[in-house]
mmCIF file of C-alpha atoms and ligand atoms in Angstrom:
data_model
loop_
_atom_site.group_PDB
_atom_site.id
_atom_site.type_symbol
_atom_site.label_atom_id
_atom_site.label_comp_id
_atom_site.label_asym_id
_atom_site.label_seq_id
_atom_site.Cartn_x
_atom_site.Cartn_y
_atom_site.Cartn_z
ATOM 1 C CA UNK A 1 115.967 109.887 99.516
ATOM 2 C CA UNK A 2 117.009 107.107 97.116
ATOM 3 C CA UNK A 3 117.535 107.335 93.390
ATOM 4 C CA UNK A 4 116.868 105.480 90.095
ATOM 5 C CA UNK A 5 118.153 105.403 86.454
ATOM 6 C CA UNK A 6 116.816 105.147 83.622
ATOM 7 C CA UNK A 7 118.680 104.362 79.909
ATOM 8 C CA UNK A 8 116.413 107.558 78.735
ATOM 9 C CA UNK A 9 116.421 110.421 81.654
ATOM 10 C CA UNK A 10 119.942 111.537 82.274
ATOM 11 C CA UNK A 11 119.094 112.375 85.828
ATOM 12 C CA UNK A 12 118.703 110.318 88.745
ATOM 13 C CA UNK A 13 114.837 110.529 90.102
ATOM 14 C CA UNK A 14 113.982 110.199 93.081
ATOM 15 C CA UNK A 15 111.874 107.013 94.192
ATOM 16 C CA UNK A 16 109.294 109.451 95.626
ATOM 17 C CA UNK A 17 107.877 112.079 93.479
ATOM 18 C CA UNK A 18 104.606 114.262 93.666
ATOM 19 C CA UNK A 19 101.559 113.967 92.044
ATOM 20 C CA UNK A 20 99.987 117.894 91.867
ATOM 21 C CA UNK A 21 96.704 116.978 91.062
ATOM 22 C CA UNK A 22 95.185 117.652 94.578
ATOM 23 C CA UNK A 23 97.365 121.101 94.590
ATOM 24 C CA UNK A 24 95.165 122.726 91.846
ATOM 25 C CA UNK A 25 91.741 123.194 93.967
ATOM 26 C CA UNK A 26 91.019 123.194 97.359
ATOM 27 C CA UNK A 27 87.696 124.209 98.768
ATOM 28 C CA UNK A 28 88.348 127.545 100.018
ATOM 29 C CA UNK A 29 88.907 128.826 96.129
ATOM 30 C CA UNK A 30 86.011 126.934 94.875
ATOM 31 C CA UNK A 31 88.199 124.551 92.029
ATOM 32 C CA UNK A 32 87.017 122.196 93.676
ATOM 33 C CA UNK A 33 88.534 119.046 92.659
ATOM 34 C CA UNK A 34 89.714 117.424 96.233
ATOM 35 C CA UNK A 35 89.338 118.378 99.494
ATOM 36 C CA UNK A 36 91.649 120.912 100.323
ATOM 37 C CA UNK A 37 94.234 122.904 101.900
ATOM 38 C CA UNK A 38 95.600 126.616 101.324
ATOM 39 C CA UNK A 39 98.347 127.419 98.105
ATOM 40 C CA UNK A 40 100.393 128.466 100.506
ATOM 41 C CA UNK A 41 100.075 125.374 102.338
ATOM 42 C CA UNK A 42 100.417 123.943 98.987
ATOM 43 C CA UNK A 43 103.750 125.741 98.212
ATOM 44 C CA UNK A 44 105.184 124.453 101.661
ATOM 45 C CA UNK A 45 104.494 121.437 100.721
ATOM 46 C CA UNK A 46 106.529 121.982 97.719
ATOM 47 C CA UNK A 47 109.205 123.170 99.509
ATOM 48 C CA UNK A 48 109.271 120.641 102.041
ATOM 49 C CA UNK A 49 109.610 117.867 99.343
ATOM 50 C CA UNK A 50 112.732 119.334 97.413
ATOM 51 C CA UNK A 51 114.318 119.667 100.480
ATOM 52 C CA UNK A 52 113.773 116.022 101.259
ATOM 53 C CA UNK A 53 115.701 115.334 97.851
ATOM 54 C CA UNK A 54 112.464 114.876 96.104
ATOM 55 C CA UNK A 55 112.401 115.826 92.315
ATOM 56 C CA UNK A 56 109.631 114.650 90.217
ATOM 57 C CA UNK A 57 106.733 116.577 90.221
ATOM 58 C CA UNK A 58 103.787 115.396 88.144
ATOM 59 C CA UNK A 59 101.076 118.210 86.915
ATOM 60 C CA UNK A 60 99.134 118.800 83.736
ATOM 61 C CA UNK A 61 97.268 121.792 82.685
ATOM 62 C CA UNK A 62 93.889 120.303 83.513
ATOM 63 C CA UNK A 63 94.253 119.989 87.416
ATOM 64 C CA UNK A 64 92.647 122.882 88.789
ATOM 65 C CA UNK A 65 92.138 124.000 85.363
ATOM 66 C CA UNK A 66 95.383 125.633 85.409
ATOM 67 C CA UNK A 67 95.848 126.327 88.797
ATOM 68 C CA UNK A 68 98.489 123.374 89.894
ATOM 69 C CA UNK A 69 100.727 124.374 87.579
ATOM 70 C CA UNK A 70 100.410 128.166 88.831
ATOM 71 C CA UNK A 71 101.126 126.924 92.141
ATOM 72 C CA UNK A 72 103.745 124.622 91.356
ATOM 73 C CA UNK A 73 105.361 127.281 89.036
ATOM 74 C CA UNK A 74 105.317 129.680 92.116
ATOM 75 C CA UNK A 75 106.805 127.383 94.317
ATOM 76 C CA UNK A 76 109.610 126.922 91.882
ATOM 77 C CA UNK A 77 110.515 130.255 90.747
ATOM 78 C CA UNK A 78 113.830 130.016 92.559
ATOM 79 C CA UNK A 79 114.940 126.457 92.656
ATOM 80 C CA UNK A 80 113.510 125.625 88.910
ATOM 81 C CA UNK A 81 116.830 123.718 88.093
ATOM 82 C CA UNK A 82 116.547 121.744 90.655
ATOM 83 C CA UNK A 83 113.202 119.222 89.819
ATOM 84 C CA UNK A 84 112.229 117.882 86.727
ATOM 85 C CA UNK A 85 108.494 118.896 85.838
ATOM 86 C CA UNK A 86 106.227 116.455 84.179
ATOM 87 C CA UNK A 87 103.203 118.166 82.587
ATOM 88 C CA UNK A 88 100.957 117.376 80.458
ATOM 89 C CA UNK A 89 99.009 117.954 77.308
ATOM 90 C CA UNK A 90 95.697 116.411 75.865
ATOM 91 C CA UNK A 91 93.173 117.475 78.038
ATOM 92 C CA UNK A 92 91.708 121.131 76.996
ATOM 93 C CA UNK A 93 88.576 122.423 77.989
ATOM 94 C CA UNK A 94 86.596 125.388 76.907
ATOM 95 C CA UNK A 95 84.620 128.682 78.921
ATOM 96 C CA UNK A 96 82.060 126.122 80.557
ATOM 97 C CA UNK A 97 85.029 124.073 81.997
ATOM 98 C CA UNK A 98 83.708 121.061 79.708
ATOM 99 C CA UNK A 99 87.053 118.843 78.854
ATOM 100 C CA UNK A 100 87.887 117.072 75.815
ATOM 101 C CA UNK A 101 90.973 115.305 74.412
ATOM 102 C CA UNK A 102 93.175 116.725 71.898
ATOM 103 C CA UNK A 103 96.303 115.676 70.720
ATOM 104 C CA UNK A 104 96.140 118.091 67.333
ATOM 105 C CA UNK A 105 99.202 120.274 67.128
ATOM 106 C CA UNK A 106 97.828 123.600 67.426
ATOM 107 C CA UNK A 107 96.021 123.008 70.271
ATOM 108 C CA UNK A 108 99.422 121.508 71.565
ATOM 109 C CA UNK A 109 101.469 124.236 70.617
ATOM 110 C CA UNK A 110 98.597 126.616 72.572
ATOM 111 C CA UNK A 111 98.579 124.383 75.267
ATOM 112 C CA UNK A 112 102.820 124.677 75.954
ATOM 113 C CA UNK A 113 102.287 128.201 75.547
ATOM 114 C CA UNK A 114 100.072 128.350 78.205
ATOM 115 C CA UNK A 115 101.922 125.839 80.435
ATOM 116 C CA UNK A 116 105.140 127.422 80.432
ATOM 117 C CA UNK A 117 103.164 130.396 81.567
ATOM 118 C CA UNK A 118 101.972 129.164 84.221
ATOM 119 C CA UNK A 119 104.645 126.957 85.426
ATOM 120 C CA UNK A 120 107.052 129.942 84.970
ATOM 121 C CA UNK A 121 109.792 128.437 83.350
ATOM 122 C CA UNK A 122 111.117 128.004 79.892
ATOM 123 C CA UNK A 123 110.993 124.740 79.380
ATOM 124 C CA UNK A 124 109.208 121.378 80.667
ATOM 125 C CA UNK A 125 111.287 118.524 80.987
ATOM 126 C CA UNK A 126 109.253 115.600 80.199
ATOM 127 C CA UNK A 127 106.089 116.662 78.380
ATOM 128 C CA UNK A 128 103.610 113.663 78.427
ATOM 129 C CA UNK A 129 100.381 113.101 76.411
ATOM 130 C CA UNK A 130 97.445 112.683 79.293
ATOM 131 C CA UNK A 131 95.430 110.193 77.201
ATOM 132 C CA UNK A 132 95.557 109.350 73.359
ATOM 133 C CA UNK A 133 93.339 110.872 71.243
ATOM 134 C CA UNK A 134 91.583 108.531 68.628
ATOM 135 C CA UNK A 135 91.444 111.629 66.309
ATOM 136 C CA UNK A 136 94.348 112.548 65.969
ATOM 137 C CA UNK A 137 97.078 110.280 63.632
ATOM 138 C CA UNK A 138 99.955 110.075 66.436
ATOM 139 C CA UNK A 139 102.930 110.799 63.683
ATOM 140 C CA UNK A 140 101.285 114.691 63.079
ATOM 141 C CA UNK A 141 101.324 114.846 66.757
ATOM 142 C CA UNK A 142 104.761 113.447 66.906
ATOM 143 C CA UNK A 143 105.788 116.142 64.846
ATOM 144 C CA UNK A 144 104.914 119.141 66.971
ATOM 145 C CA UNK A 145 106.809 117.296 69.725
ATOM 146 C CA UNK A 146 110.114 117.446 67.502
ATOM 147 C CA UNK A 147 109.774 121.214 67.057
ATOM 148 C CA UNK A 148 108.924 121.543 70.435
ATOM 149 C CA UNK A 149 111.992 119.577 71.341
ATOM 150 C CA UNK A 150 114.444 121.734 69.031
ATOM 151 C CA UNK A 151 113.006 124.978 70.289
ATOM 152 C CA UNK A 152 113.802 123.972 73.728
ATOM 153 C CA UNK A 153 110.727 124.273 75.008
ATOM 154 C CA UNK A 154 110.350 120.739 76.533
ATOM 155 C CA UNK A 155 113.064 117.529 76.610
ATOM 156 C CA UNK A 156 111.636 114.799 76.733
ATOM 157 C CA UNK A 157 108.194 113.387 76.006
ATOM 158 C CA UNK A 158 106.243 110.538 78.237
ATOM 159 C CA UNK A 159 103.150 108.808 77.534
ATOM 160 C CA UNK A 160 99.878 108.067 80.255
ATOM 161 C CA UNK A 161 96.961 106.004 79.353
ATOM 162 C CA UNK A 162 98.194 104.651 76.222
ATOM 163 C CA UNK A 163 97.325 101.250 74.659
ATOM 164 C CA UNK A 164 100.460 99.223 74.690
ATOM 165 C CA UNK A 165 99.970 99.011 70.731
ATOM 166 C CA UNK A 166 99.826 102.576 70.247
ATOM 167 C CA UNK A 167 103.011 103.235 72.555
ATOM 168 C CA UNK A 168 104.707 100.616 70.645
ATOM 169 C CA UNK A 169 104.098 102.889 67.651
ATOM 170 C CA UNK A 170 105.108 106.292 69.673
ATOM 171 C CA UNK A 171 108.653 104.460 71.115
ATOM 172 C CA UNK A 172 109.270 103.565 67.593
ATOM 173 C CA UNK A 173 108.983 106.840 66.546
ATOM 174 C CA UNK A 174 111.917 108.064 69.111
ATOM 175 C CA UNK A 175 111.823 110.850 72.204
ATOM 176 C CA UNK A 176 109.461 108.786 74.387
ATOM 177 C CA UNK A 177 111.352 108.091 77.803
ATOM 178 C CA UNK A 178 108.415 107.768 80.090
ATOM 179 C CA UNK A 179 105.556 105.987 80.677
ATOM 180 C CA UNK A 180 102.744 106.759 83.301
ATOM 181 C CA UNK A 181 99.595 104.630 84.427
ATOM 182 C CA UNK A 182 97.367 103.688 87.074
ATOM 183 C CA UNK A 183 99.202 100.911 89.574
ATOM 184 C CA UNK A 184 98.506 100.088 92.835
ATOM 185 C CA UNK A 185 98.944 97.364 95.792
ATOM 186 C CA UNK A 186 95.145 96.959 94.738
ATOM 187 C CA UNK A 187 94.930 98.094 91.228
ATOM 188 C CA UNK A 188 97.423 96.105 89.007
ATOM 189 C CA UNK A 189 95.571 95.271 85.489
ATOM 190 C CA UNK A 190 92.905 98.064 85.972
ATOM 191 C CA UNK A 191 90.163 97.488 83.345
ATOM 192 C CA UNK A 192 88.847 101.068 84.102
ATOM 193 C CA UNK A 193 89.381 104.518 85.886
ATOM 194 C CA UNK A 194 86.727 106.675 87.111
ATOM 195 C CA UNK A 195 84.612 104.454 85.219
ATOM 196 C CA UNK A 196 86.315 104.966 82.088
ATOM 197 C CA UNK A 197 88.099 101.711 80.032
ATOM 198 C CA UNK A 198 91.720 101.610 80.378
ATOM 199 C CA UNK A 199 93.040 99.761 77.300
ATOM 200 C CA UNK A 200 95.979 99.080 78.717
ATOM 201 C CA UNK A 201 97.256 96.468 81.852
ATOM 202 C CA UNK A 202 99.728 98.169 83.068
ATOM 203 C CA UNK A 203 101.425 95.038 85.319
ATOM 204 C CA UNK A 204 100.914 92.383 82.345
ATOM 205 C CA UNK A 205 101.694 94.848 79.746
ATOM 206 C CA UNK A 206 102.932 98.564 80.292
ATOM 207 C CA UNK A 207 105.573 97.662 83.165
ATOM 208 C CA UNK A 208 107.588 94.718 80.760
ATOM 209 C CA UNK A 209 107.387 97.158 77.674
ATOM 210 C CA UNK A 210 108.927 99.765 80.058
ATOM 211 C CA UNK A 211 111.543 97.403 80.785
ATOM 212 C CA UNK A 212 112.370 96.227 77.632
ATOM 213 C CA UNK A 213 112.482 99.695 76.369
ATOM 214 C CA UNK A 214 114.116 101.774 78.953
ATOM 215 C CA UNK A 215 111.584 104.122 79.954
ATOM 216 C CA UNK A 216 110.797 105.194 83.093
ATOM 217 C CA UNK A 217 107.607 104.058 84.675
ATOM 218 C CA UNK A 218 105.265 106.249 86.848
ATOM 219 C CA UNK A 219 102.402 104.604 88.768
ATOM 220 C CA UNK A 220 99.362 107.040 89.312
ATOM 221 C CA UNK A 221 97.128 107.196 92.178
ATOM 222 C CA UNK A 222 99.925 104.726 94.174
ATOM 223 C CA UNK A 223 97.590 105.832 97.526
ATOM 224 C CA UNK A 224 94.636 104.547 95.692
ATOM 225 C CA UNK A 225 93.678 108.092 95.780
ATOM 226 C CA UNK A 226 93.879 108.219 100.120
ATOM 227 C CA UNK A 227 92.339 104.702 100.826
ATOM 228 C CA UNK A 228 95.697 102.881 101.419
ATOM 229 C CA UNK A 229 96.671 105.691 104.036
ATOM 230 C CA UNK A 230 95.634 105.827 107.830
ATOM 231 C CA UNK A 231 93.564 108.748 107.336
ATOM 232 C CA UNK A 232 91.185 107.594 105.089
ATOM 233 C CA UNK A 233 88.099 106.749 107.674
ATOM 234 C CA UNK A 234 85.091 106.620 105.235
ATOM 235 C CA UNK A 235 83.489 108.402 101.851
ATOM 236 C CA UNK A 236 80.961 109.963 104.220
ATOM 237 C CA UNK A 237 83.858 111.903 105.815
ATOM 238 C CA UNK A 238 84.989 113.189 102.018
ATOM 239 C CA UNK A 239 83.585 117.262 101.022
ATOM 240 C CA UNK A 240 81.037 117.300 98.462
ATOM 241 C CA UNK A 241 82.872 118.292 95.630
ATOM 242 C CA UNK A 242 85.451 116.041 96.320
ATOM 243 C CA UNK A 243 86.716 114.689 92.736
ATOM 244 C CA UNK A 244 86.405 111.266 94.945
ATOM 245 C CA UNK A 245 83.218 110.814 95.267
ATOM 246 C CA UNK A 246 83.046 110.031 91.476
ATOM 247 C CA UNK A 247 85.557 107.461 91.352
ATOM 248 C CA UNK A 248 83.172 104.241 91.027
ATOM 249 C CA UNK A 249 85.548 102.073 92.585
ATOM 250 C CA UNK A 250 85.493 103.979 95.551
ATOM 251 C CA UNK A 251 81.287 102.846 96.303
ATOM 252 C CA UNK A 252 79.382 100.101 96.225
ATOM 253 C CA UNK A 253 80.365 96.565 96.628
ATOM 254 C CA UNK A 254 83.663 96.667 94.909
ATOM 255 C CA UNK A 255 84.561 98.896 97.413
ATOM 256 C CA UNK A 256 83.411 97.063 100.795
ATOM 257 C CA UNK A 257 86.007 94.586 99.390
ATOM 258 C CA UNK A 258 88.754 97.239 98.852
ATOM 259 C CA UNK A 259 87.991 98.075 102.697
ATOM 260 C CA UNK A 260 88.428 95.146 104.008
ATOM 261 C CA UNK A 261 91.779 94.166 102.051
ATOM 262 C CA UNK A 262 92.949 97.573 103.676
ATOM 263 C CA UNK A 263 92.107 96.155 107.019
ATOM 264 C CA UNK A 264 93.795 93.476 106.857
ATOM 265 C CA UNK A 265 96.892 95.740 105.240
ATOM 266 C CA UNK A 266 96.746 98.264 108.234
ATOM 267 C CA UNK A 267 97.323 94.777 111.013
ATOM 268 C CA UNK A 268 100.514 94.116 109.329
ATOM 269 C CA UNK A 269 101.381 98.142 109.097
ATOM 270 C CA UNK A 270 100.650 98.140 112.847
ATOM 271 C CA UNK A 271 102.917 95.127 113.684
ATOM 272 C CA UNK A 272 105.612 96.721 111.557
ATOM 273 C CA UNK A 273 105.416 99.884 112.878
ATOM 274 C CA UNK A 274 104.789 101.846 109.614
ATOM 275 C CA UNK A 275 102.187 103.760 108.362
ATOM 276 C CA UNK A 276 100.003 102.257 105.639
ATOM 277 C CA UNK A 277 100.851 105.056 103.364
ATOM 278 C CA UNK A 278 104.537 103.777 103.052
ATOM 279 C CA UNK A 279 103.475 100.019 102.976
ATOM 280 C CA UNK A 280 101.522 101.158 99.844
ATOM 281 C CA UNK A 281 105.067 103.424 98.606
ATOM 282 C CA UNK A 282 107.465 100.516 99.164
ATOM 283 C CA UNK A 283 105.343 98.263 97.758
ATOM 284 C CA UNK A 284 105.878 99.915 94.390
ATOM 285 C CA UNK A 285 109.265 101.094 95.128
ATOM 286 C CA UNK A 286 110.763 97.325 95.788
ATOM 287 C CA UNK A 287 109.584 96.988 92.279
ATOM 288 C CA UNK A 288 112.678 97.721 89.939
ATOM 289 C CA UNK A 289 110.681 98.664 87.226
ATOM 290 C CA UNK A 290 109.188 101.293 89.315
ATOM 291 C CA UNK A 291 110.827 104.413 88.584
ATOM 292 C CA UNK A 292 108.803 107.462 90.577
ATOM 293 C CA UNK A 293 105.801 107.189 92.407
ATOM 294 C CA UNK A 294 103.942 110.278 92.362
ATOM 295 C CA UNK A 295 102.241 109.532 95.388
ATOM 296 C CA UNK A 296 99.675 113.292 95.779
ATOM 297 C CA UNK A 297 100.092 115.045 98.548
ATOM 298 C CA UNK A 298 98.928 118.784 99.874
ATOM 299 C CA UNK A 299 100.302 119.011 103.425
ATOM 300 C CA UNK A 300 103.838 119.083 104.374
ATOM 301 C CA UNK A 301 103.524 115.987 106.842
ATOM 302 C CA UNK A 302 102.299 113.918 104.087
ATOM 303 C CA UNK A 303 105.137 114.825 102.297
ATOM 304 C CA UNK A 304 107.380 113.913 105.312
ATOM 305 C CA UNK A 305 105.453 110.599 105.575
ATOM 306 C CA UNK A 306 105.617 109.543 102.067
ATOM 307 C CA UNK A 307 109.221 110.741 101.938
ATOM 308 C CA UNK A 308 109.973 108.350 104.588
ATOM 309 C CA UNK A 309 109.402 105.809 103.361
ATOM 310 C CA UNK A 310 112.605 105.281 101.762
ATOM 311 C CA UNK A 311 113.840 104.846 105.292
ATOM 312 C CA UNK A 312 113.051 101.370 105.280
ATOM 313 C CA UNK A 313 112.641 98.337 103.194
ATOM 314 C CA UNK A 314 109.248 95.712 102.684
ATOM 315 C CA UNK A 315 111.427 92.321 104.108
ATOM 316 C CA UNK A 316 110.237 89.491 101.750
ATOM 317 C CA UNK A 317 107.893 87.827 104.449
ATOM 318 C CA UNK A 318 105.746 90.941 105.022
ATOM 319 C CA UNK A 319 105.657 91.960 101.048
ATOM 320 C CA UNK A 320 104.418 87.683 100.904
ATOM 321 C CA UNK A 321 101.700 88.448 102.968
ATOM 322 C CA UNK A 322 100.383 91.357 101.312
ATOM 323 C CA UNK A 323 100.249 89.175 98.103
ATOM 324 C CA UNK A 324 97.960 86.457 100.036
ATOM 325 C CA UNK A 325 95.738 89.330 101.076
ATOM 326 C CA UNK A 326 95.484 90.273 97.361
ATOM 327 C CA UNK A 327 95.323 87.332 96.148
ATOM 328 C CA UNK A 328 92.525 85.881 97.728
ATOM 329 C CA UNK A 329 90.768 88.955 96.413
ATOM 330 C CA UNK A 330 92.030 88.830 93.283
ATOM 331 C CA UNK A 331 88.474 89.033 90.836
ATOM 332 C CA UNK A 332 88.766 92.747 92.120
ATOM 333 C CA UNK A 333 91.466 93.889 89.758
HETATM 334 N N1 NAP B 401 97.959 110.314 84.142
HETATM 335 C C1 NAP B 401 96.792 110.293 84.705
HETATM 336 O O1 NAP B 401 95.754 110.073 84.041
HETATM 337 C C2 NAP B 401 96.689 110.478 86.191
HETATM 338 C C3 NAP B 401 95.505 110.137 86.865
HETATM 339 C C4 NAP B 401 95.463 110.331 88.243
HETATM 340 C C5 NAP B 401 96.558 110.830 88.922
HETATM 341 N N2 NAP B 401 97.682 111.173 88.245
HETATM 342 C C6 NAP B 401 98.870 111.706 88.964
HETATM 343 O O2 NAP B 401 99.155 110.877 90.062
HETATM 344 C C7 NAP B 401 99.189 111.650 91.254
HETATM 345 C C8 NAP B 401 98.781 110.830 92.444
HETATM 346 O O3 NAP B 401 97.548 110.169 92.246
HETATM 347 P P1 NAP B 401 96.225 110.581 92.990
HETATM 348 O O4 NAP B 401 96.323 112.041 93.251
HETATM 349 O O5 NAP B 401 95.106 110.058 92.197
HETATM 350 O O6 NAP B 401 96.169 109.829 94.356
HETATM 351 P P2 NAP B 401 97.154 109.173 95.446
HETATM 352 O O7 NAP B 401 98.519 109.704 95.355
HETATM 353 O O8 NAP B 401 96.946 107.720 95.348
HETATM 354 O O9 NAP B 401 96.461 109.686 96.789
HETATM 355 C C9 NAP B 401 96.418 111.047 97.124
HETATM 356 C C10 NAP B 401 95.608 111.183 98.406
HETATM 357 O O10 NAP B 401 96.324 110.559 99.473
HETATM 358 C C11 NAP B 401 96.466 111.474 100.544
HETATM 359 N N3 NAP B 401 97.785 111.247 101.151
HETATM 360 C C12 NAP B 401 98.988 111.369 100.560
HETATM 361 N N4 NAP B 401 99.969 111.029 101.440
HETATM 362 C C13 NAP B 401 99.354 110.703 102.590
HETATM 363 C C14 NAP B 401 99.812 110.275 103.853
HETATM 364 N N5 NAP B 401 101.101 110.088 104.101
HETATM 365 N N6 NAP B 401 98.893 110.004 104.828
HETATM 366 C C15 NAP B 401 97.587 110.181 104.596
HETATM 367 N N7 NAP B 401 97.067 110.583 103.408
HETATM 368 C C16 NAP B 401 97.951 110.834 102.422
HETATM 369 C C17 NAP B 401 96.392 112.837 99.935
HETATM 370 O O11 NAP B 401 95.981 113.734 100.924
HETATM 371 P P3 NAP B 401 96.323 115.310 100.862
HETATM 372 O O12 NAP B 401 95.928 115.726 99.475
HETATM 373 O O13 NAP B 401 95.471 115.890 101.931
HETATM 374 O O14 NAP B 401 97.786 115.480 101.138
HETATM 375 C C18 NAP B 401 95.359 112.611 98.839
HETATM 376 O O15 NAP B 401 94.060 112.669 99.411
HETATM 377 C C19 NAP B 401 98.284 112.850 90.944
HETATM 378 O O16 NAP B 401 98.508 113.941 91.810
HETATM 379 C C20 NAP B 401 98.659 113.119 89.513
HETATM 380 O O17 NAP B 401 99.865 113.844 89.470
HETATM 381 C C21 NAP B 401 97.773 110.992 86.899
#
């Protein structure tokens, strides 16, 4: 595994993290958010990537509705000082599993309750806020982070989704070492995500403001949610309740493009020798501004995979010719 720094995080993380979304519903319990696999499978997988030197692990209270962070917190009961956990607030939802966005402090301080529960531990090391919450003014919110901070209950705090004014204001305001946001090979200036508006571009924008402020940066759905991996054949092949099949950019016309950038991509992953899945990883990881990607995984061979693919580095000619594939495609982003 290979490392990075950042001025903010004391601790080295690992180029490779893990996204826990998938983790928190698999068919067979009926959470259905992704396809899926067993918990136990799930806690394997776990395993498997702290042994490969892996230790990011991205959750938040909504995947699963609870249940990723149950899993995750079993699977760390005994090696808890060994990761970092990145959870979440912001994203409650009530008894009919309806979601909304809250950034208010008491439904923050219910929320770390509740996480800490779940996850088992005592404290959450970087606590990020899912998406801002118009609502809200940011400074009462800040607030509950600094008590949350002194009573030990989380370290650090992170940011996802926000508007690069608003994190301007947040950094300002002190605590924030992390900043987390959709960014892939395909996806660089996202205007929207599951068909909501990002107000934020996270290459033009988010990744310089990282840099100029020290924070870590964690790119979200780095597989393009399965479609830059070998394994993704076709949407037809995906379950029903797959969250996928709700992701707009993954249908329609947008998407015949997508597929045929990611043909092109898998020619020059099979005259390489690598699977597409690390072509997409070190694509972000040759990227010093880069910090984690939390590519999601369920099985213990995607874990191997993704681990990987720190074995080996993009050489400057292939990582030019993904760019012309991109770039001739380039109205997509
Ligand atoms: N802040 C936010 O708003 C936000 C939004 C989205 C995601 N996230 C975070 O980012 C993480 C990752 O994003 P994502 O879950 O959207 O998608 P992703 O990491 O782009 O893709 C995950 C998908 O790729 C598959 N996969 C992973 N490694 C593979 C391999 N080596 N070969 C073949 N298939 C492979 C997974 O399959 P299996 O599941 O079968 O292993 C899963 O279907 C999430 O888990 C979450 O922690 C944050």
């Amino acid at each position: 595994m290979r490392y990075k720094v950042v001025k903010t995080i004391p601790e080295p993380i690992s180029v490779v993290g893990f996204g826990c979304w998938a983790i928190g519903g698999s068919n067979s319990n009926e959470r259905g958010f992704w396809g899926g696999t067993s918990d136990s499978e799930s806690i394997r997988a776990v395993h498997r990537a702290v042994d490969l030197g892996i230790n990011l692990f991205d959750v938040a209270p909504v995947y699963g509705m609870g249940h990723a962070e149950e899993v995750l917190g079993s699977a760390l009961t005994s090696i808890r000082q060994k990761v970092l956990i990145a959870s979440k607030c912001g994203m409650v939802w009530n008894e009919k599993k309806q979601v909304e966005i809250s950034l208010k402090p008491d439904s923050i301080r219910r929320e770390i309750e509740q996480s800490l529960l779940r996850l088992k531990t005592d404290y959450i090391d970087i606590y990020q806020f899912h998406w801002p919450d118009p609502l809200t003014p940011i400074e009462q919110t800040m607030e509950i982070m600094d008590s949350l901070i002194e009573e030990g209950k989380i370290r650090f705090v992170g940011l996802s989704n926000f508007p690069l004014v608003l994190a301007r204001q947040v950094v300002g305001l002190g605590k924030v070492v992390s900043y987390q946001g959709l960014y892939n090979i395909f996806e660089r200036n996202a205007d929207s995500y599951y068909g909501n508006p990002l107000n934020y571009r996270t290459e033009d924008e988010i990744i310089p403001f990282c840099v100029d402020n020290g924070l870590a940066f964690f790119p979200y759905s780095p597989l393009f949610q399965g479609l830059l991996t070998d394994e993704f054949k076709s949407m037809d092949s995906l379950d029903m309740q797959d969250t996928r099949n709700r992701n707009p950019n993954l249908s329609g016309e947008k998407f015949r493009t997508y597929l045929e950038m990611v043909i092109e991509l898998k020619n020059i992953a099979i005259e390489i020798n690598r699977p597409l899945s690390q072509l997409a990883i070190n694509w972000l990881i040759q990227k010093d501004a880069v910090t984690s990607v939390i590519s999601g995984a369920q099985i213990v061979q995607h874990v191997e995979e993704n681990a990987a693919a720190t074995e080996w580095v993009l050489e400057s000619d292939v990582l030019s010719r993904i760019e012309e594939i991109v770039d001739s495609s380039l109205d997509i982003q």
